[in-house]
Amino acid sequence: CLLILFLYTSFILTAAYQLPSPKRLVSSDQPLTTEFYDRTGKLLYRMYEGRNRSLVALDELPKYLIQATIASEDKNFYKNPGVDPIAIIRAAYHNLKDGRQEGASTITQQLIKNSLLTPEKTYTRKIKEIILSLWAGAIYSKNDILQMYFNEAPYGGPAWGIEAASQTYFGKDAKDLNLAQSAFLAGLPASPTQFSPYGTNASLAKMRQVWVLQRMMEEGYITPDQKAHAQVEELNLNPASN
């Protein structure tokens, strides 16, 4: 009965708000980067228009990257149905009481926003986001959603998706990221422009990385010693490209 009610409600709301189907997530029409290699397998250059984006499978990514993302973006990712009602209520309360904009988006909501909706900040768009996130949570596994998130999240500038981000900032495949690098990249999607290491206040990127490491420690993913070593490790970022 609950399933029938959910499907009926989804149908009515989809018609009312003209929502795109979450099934489009697995057939994204976003263009991919074309890569050119020499005969030895060395990457020569990449060609893309607007978004530098390459796909990667979840099982190829290091556990630290997955843990850093969950700890910083959605600690209850594997427990919630696609939205976090308590976080939404808390954010709404602070927004009304203090006038400050407090986020409450889960990883699923961020995926929906980045892939299916426009970035406009309106209550109507937020309602669409919540409906589609619940819908996506009902038809996809958590690992499917997480993999799609890593391939669609913005990491600053033209770097969309974790593979492009890893190549842009560190010149390496995402599968080879260490703890310090994973925490650094996991912190960027929350505000890619604000936390950009190539921006006017590059220190914010480092502060964000330390905060992500703190969240990982609080969630039991890493030890205090691991946090201490990672936050002082030299990142050796690639220079900003012109």
Short mmCIF file of C-alpha atoms in Angstrom, two decimals:
data_model
loop_
_atom_site.label_atom_id
_atom_site.label_comp_id
_atom_site.label_asym_id
_atom_site.label_seq_id
_atom_site.Cartn_x
_atom_site.Cartn_y
_atom_site.Cartn_z
CA CYS A 1 0.00 0.00 0.00
CA LEU A 2 2.83 2.39 0.88
CA LEU A 3 4.52 1.68 -2.45
CA ILE A 4 1.30 2.33 -4.37
CA LEU A 5 0.75 5.55 -2.41
CA PHE A 6 4.32 6.68 -3.09
CA LEU A 7 4.06 5.95 -6.82
CA TYR A 8 0.69 7.70 -7.05
CA THR A 9 1.99 10.74 -5.15
CA SER A 10 5.09 10.84 -7.33
CA PHE A 11 2.93 10.74 -10.45
CA ILE A 12 0.74 13.61 -9.25
CA LEU A 13 3.70 15.76 -8.17
CA THR A 14 5.61 15.00 -11.34
CA ALA A 15 2.68 16.22 -13.39
CA ALA A 16 2.24 19.27 -11.18
CA TYR A 17 5.89 20.33 -11.19
CA GLN A 18 6.85 18.89 -14.60
CA LEU A 19 9.72 16.96 -13.05
CA PRO A 20 12.36 15.11 -15.06
CA SER A 21 12.61 11.41 -14.35
CA PRO A 22 15.52 10.22 -12.15
CA LYS A 23 15.98 7.44 -14.70
CA ARG A 24 17.79 10.05 -16.77
CA LEU A 25 20.65 9.89 -14.27
CA VAL A 26 21.99 6.69 -15.83
CA SER A 27 21.85 8.14 -19.32
CA SER A 28 23.40 11.54 -18.70
CA ASP A 29 23.78 13.58 -21.87
CA GLN A 30 26.71 15.53 -20.45
CA PRO A 31 29.68 15.36 -22.88
CA LEU A 32 32.86 13.54 -21.85
CA THR A 33 36.44 14.70 -22.23
CA THR A 34 38.39 13.29 -25.17
CA GLU A 35 41.91 12.21 -24.22
CA PHE A 36 44.87 11.82 -26.59
CA TYR A 37 47.82 9.51 -25.81
CA ASP A 38 51.11 8.77 -27.51
CA ARG A 39 52.13 5.25 -28.51
CA THR A 40 53.65 4.60 -25.07
CA GLY A 41 50.40 5.41 -23.29
CA LYS A 42 51.47 8.86 -22.06
CA LEU A 43 48.63 11.38 -21.95
CA LEU A 44 49.34 14.22 -24.38
CA TYR A 45 46.32 16.49 -23.86
CA ARG A 46 42.60 16.61 -23.19
CA MET A 47 39.92 18.18 -25.33
CA TYR A 48 36.60 19.28 -23.88
CA GLU A 49 34.04 22.04 -24.20
CA GLY A 50 32.88 23.73 -21.01
CA ARG A 51 33.18 20.76 -18.67
CA ASN A 52 36.22 18.56 -18.20
CA ARG A 53 34.54 15.29 -17.25
CA SER A 54 35.62 11.63 -17.31
CA LEU A 55 33.73 8.69 -15.84
CA VAL A 56 35.05 6.47 -13.06
CA ALA A 57 33.62 3.41 -11.30
CA LEU A 58 33.01 3.50 -7.55
CA ASP A 59 35.04 0.35 -6.91
CA GLU A 60 38.07 2.07 -8.45
CA LEU A 61 38.06 4.88 -5.91
CA PRO A 62 40.08 4.79 -2.66
CA LYS A 63 38.11 4.21 0.53
CA TYR A 64 39.45 7.44 2.04
CA LEU A 65 37.80 9.48 -0.73
CA ILE A 66 34.43 7.79 -0.18
CA GLN A 67 34.71 8.16 3.59
CA ALA A 68 35.77 11.81 3.35
CA THR A 69 32.81 12.61 1.11
CA ILE A 70 30.27 10.88 3.32
CA ALA A 71 31.71 12.35 6.52
CA SER A 72 31.66 15.91 5.18
CA GLU A 73 28.57 15.91 2.97
CA ASP A 74 26.09 13.35 4.33
CA LYS A 75 27.08 11.32 7.39
CA ASN A 76 23.79 9.38 7.31
CA PHE A 77 24.02 8.63 3.59
CA TYR A 78 23.58 4.88 3.97
CA LYS A 79 20.64 5.33 6.38
CA ASN A 80 18.53 8.11 4.88
CA PRO A 81 16.01 7.65 2.02
CA GLY A 82 17.58 10.39 -0.10
CA VAL A 83 16.74 13.35 2.13
CA ASP A 84 17.43 14.09 5.80
CA PRO A 85 14.17 15.41 7.34
CA ILE A 86 15.82 16.49 10.59
CA ALA A 87 18.50 18.46 8.73
CA ILE A 88 15.85 20.11 6.55
CA ILE A 89 13.80 21.18 9.58
CA ARG A 90 16.91 22.46 11.37
CA ALA A 91 18.04 24.44 8.31
CA ALA A 92 14.56 25.90 7.79
CA TYR A 93 14.45 26.95 11.45
CA HIS A 94 17.82 28.74 11.29
CA ASN A 95 16.99 30.31 7.92
CA LEU A 96 13.80 31.81 9.33
CA LYS A 97 15.12 32.64 12.80
CA ASP A 98 18.59 33.97 11.99
CA GLY A 99 18.24 34.85 8.34
CA ARG A 100 21.31 32.81 7.47
CA GLN A 101 21.41 30.30 4.65
CA GLU A 102 22.12 26.88 6.14
CA GLY A 103 22.38 23.89 3.84
CA ALA A 104 20.69 20.55 4.41
CA SER A 105 21.32 18.72 1.14
CA THR A 106 22.19 15.04 1.15
CA ILE A 107 24.52 13.48 -1.41
CA THR A 108 21.42 12.32 -3.32
CA GLN A 109 19.99 15.86 -3.36
CA GLN A 110 23.30 17.26 -4.60
CA LEU A 111 23.33 14.67 -7.40
CA ILE A 112 19.80 15.64 -8.42
CA LYS A 113 20.63 19.36 -8.31
CA ASN A 114 23.79 18.94 -10.39
CA SER A 115 22.27 16.57 -12.95
CA LEU A 116 18.56 17.24 -13.38
CA LEU A 117 17.72 20.71 -12.06
CA THR A 118 18.83 24.29 -12.49
CA PRO A 119 20.95 26.00 -9.78
CA GLU A 120 18.22 28.57 -8.98
CA LYS A 121 17.57 29.07 -5.26
CA THR A 122 13.80 28.94 -4.92
CA TYR A 123 11.40 26.99 -2.74
CA THR A 124 9.84 25.42 -5.83
CA ARG A 125 13.19 24.07 -6.97
CA LYS A 126 13.88 22.76 -3.46
CA ILE A 127 10.57 20.90 -3.46
CA LYS A 128 11.45 19.38 -6.82
CA GLU A 129 14.85 18.39 -5.46
CA ILE A 130 13.34 16.65 -2.44
CA ILE A 131 10.75 14.75 -4.50
CA LEU A 132 13.33 13.61 -7.05
CA SER A 133 15.79 12.62 -4.31
CA LEU A 134 13.21 10.37 -2.65
CA TRP A 135 12.32 8.96 -6.04
CA ALA A 136 15.97 8.29 -6.90
CA GLY A 137 16.51 6.71 -3.48
CA ALA A 138 13.68 4.30 -4.23
CA ILE A 139 15.02 3.09 -7.58
CA TYR A 140 18.80 3.17 -7.18
CA SER A 141 21.16 1.52 -4.72
CA LYS A 142 23.29 3.69 -2.46
CA ASN A 143 26.44 2.69 -4.33
CA ASP A 144 24.85 3.61 -7.66
CA ILE A 145 23.96 7.05 -6.30
CA LEU A 146 27.43 7.54 -4.86
CA GLN A 147 29.09 6.59 -8.14
CA MET A 148 26.87 9.01 -10.07
CA TYR A 149 27.66 11.73 -7.53
CA PHE A 150 31.40 11.30 -8.01
CA ASN A 151 30.95 11.57 -11.78
CA GLU A 152 28.70 14.64 -11.67
CA ALA A 153 29.88 16.78 -8.73
CA PRO A 154 31.53 20.17 -9.45
CA TYR A 155 35.07 20.49 -8.11
CA GLY A 156 35.91 23.95 -9.38
CA GLY A 157 36.33 25.59 -12.78
CA PRO A 158 35.81 23.15 -15.65
CA ALA A 159 36.53 20.12 -13.43
CA TRP A 160 33.33 18.11 -13.12
CA GLY A 161 33.58 14.68 -11.53
CA ILE A 162 36.29 13.28 -9.32
CA GLU A 163 38.51 11.96 -12.13
CA ALA A 164 38.82 15.36 -13.79
CA ALA A 165 39.35 16.96 -10.37
CA SER A 166 42.14 14.55 -9.47
CA GLN A 167 43.89 15.19 -12.78
CA THR A 168 43.37 18.96 -12.53
CA TYR A 169 44.72 19.44 -9.02
CA PHE A 170 47.15 16.55 -8.60
CA GLY A 171 47.92 15.20 -12.09
CA LYS A 172 46.99 11.66 -11.13
CA ASP A 173 44.13 9.18 -11.48
CA ALA A 174 41.48 9.34 -8.76
CA LYS A 175 42.23 5.73 -7.79
CA ASP A 176 45.70 6.84 -6.65
CA LEU A 177 44.61 9.61 -4.27
CA ASN A 178 45.94 9.38 -0.72
CA LEU A 179 44.20 10.47 2.49
CA ALA A 180 45.33 14.11 2.40
CA GLN A 181 44.40 14.53 -1.25
CA SER A 182 41.07 12.73 -0.79
CA ALA A 183 40.09 15.03 2.08
CA PHE A 184 41.10 18.07 0.05
CA LEU A 185 38.97 17.13 -2.96
CA ALA A 186 36.02 15.96 -0.86
CA GLY A 187 35.75 19.45 0.59
CA LEU A 188 35.47 21.30 -2.72
CA PRO A 189 31.93 20.52 -4.03
CA ALA A 190 30.25 22.33 -1.11
CA SER A 191 31.42 25.62 -2.64
CA PRO A 192 33.90 25.12 -5.52
CA THR A 193 34.53 28.82 -6.03
CA GLN A 194 34.92 29.74 -2.37
CA PHE A 195 37.24 26.81 -1.61
CA SER A 196 39.26 26.97 -4.82
CA PRO A 197 43.02 26.79 -4.17
CA TYR A 198 43.41 29.00 -7.22
CA GLY A 199 41.05 31.68 -5.91
CA THR A 200 41.68 34.95 -4.11
CA ASN A 201 41.67 33.27 -0.69
CA ALA A 202 43.50 29.98 -1.22
CA SER A 203 43.87 29.41 2.55
CA LEU A 204 40.16 28.50 2.69
CA ALA A 205 40.87 25.35 0.70
CA LYS A 206 43.37 24.19 3.31
CA MET A 207 41.02 25.08 6.16
CA ARG A 208 38.30 23.08 4.46
CA GLN A 209 40.59 20.07 4.10
CA VAL A 210 41.43 20.16 7.81
CA TRP A 211 37.71 20.35 8.63
CA VAL A 212 37.02 17.29 6.43
CA LEU A 213 39.78 15.38 8.21
CA GLN A 214 38.23 16.37 11.54
CA ARG A 215 34.86 15.04 10.38
CA MET A 216 36.49 11.78 9.27
CA MET A 217 38.04 11.38 12.69
CA GLU A 218 34.75 12.14 14.44
CA GLU A 219 33.01 9.50 12.35
CA GLY A 220 35.68 6.93 13.20
CA TYR A 221 37.15 6.61 9.71
CA ILE A 222 40.66 7.69 10.70
CA THR A 223 42.69 7.97 13.90
CA PRO A 224 43.97 11.21 15.46
CA ASP A 225 47.47 10.31 14.28
CA GLN A 226 46.28 9.84 10.70
CA LYS A 227 44.53 13.19 10.84
CA ALA A 228 47.61 14.91 12.24
CA HIS A 229 49.88 13.50 9.54
CA ALA A 230 47.46 14.19 6.68
CA GLN A 231 46.81 17.82 7.57
CA VAL A 232 50.51 18.71 7.50
CA GLU A 233 51.32 16.69 4.40
CA GLU A 234 52.45 18.78 1.43
CA LEU A 235 49.77 18.58 -1.26
CA ASN A 236 51.93 19.70 -4.20
CA LEU A 237 49.04 21.07 -6.20
CA ASN A 238 49.37 21.56 -9.92
CA PRO A 239 49.71 25.23 -10.93
CA ALA A 240 46.53 26.86 -12.16
CA SER A 241 46.07 26.49 -15.90
CA ASN A 242 45.43 29.58 -17.99
#
